[in-house]
XYZ file of C-alpha atoms in Angstrom:
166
model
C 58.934 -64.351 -47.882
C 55.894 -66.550 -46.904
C 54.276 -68.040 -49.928
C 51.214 -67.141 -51.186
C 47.491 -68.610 -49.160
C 50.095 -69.027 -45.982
C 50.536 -66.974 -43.080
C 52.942 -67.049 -39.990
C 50.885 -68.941 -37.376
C 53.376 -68.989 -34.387
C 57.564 -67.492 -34.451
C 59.697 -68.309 -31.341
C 63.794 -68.313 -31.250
C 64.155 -71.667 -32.319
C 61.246 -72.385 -34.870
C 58.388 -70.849 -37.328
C 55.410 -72.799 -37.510
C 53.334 -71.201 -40.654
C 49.601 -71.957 -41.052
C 47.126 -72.993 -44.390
C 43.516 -73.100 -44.738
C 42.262 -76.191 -47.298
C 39.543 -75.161 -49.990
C 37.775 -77.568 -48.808
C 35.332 -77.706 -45.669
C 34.592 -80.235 -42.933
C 31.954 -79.860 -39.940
C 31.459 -76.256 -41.226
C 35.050 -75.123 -40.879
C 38.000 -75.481 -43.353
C 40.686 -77.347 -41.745
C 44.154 -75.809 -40.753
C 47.764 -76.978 -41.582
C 50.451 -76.155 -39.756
C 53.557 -76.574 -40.896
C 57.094 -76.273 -38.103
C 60.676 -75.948 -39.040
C 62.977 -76.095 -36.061
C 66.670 -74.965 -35.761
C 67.501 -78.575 -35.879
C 66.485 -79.173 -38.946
C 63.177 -80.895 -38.350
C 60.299 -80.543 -40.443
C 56.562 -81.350 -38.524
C 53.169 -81.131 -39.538
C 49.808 -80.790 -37.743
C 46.095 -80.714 -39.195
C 44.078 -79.629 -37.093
C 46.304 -80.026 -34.162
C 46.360 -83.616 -35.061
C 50.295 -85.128 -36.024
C 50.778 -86.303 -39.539
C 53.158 -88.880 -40.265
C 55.378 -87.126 -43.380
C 57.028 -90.868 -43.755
C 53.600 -92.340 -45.404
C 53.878 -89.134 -47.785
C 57.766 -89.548 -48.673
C 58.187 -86.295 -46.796
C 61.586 -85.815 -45.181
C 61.360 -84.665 -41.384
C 64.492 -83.137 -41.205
C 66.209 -81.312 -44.345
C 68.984 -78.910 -44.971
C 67.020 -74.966 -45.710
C 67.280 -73.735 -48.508
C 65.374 -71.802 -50.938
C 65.118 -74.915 -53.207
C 64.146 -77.273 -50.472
C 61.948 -74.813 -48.820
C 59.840 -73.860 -51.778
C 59.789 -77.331 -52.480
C 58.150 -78.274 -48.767
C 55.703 -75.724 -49.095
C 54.774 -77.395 -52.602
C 54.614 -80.884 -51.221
C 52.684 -80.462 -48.101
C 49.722 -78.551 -49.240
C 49.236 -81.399 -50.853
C 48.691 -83.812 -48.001
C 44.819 -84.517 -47.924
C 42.885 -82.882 -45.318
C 40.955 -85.761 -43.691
C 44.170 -86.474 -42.333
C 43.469 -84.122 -39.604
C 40.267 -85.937 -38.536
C 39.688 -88.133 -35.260
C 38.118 -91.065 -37.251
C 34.287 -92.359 -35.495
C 32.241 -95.498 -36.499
C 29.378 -92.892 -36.133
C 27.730 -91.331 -39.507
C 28.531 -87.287 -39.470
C 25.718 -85.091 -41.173
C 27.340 -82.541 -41.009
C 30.687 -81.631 -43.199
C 28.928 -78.739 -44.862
C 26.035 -78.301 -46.613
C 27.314 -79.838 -49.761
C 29.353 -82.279 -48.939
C 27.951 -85.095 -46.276
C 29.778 -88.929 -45.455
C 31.239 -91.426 -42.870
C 34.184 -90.820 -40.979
C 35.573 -94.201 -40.526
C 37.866 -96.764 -39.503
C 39.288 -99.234 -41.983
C 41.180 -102.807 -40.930
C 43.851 -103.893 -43.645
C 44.444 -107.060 -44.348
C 48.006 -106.688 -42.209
C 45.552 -105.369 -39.280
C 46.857 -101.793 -39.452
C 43.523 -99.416 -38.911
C 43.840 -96.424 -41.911
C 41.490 -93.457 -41.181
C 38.969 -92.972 -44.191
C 36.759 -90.252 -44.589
C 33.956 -91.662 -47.047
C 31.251 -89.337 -48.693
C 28.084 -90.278 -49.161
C 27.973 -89.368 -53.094
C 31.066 -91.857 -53.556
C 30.959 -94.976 -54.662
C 34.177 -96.807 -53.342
C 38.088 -95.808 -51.698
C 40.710 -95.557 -53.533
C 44.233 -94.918 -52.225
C 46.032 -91.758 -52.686
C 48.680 -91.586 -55.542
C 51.771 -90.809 -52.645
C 51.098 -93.631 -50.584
C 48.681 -97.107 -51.277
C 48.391 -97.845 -48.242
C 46.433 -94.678 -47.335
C 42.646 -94.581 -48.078
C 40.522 -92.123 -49.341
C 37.534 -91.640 -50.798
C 36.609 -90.571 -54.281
C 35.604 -86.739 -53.628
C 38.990 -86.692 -51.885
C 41.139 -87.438 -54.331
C 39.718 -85.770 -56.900
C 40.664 -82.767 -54.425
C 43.718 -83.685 -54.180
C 44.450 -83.929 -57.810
C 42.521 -80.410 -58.582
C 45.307 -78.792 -55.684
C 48.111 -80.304 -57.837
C 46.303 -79.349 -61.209
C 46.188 -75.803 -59.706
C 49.708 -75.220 -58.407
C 51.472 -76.753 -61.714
C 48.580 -74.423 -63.554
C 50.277 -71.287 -61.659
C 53.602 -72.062 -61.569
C 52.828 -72.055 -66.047
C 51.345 -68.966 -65.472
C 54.486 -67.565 -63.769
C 56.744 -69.039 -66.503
C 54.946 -67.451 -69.272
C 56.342 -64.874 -71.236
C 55.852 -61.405 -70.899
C 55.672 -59.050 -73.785
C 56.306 -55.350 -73.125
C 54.556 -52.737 -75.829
């Protein structure tokens, strides 16, 4: 019953970790989610082998499974933008494919927290993600992000639709 663009990554006796390629690529590859559910309960997910904190996305890490909740995690955490998986340099990167070429930086907030931001160079400012303020992207990022959610609400229409037999 693994939803559709995921696959089982990794299956032990006491948790499934499934895997997701983004659309989008970095550095020549597309990066890799991987999402865990434990026996316990717990919820965690890695980009690129990198932690993401499911807090700043008002993602539970531990929820009662069921088919609701489930479908509803798999929704929700497709959604969390790639560059989130990214160890953040002051150095300019040339390559993130050949379309697509920026700054992977580090931003200081006024509170002195340092937010990773992945800046292309085709953008003119960052602007925070719609989840969370306090998280920066840039503009070619969240324009990604809202295509992903424009897409999934597109096919779950589709799948609503109604179907006329002849």
């Amino acid at each position: 019953m693994t939803p559709p663009n995921w696959f089982i990554f990794k299956q032990c006796a006491t948790s499934i970790t499934f895997g997701y390629f983004y659309d989008i690529s970095f550095n020549g590859k597309n990066p890799v989610l991987h999402l865990t559910f434990s026996c316990e309960k717990l919820i965690t997910v890695h980009i690129d082998n990198k932690l993401v904190d499911l807090a700043s996305y008002q993602i539970p890490n531990r929820v009662e499974y069921t088919f609701t909740s489930l479908a509803a995690i798999f929704q929700c955490v497709k959604l969390i933008h790639p560059c989130e998986g990214y160890e953040i340099k002051l150095n300019k990167e040339h390559s993130f494919s050949s379309s697509i070429k920026g700054t992977k930086e580090i931003c200081k907030l006024s509170d002195g927290v340092a937010k990773h931001i992945l800046k292309h160079e085709d953008c003119l400012g960052i602007v925070p993600l719609k989840l969370n303020s306090s998280l920066l992207i840039c503009n070619k990022c969240s324009k990604f992000v809202a295509n992903k959610k424009m897409n999934s609400l597109k096919s779950e229409n589709k799948e609503n639709d109604p179907v006329e037999l002849s």
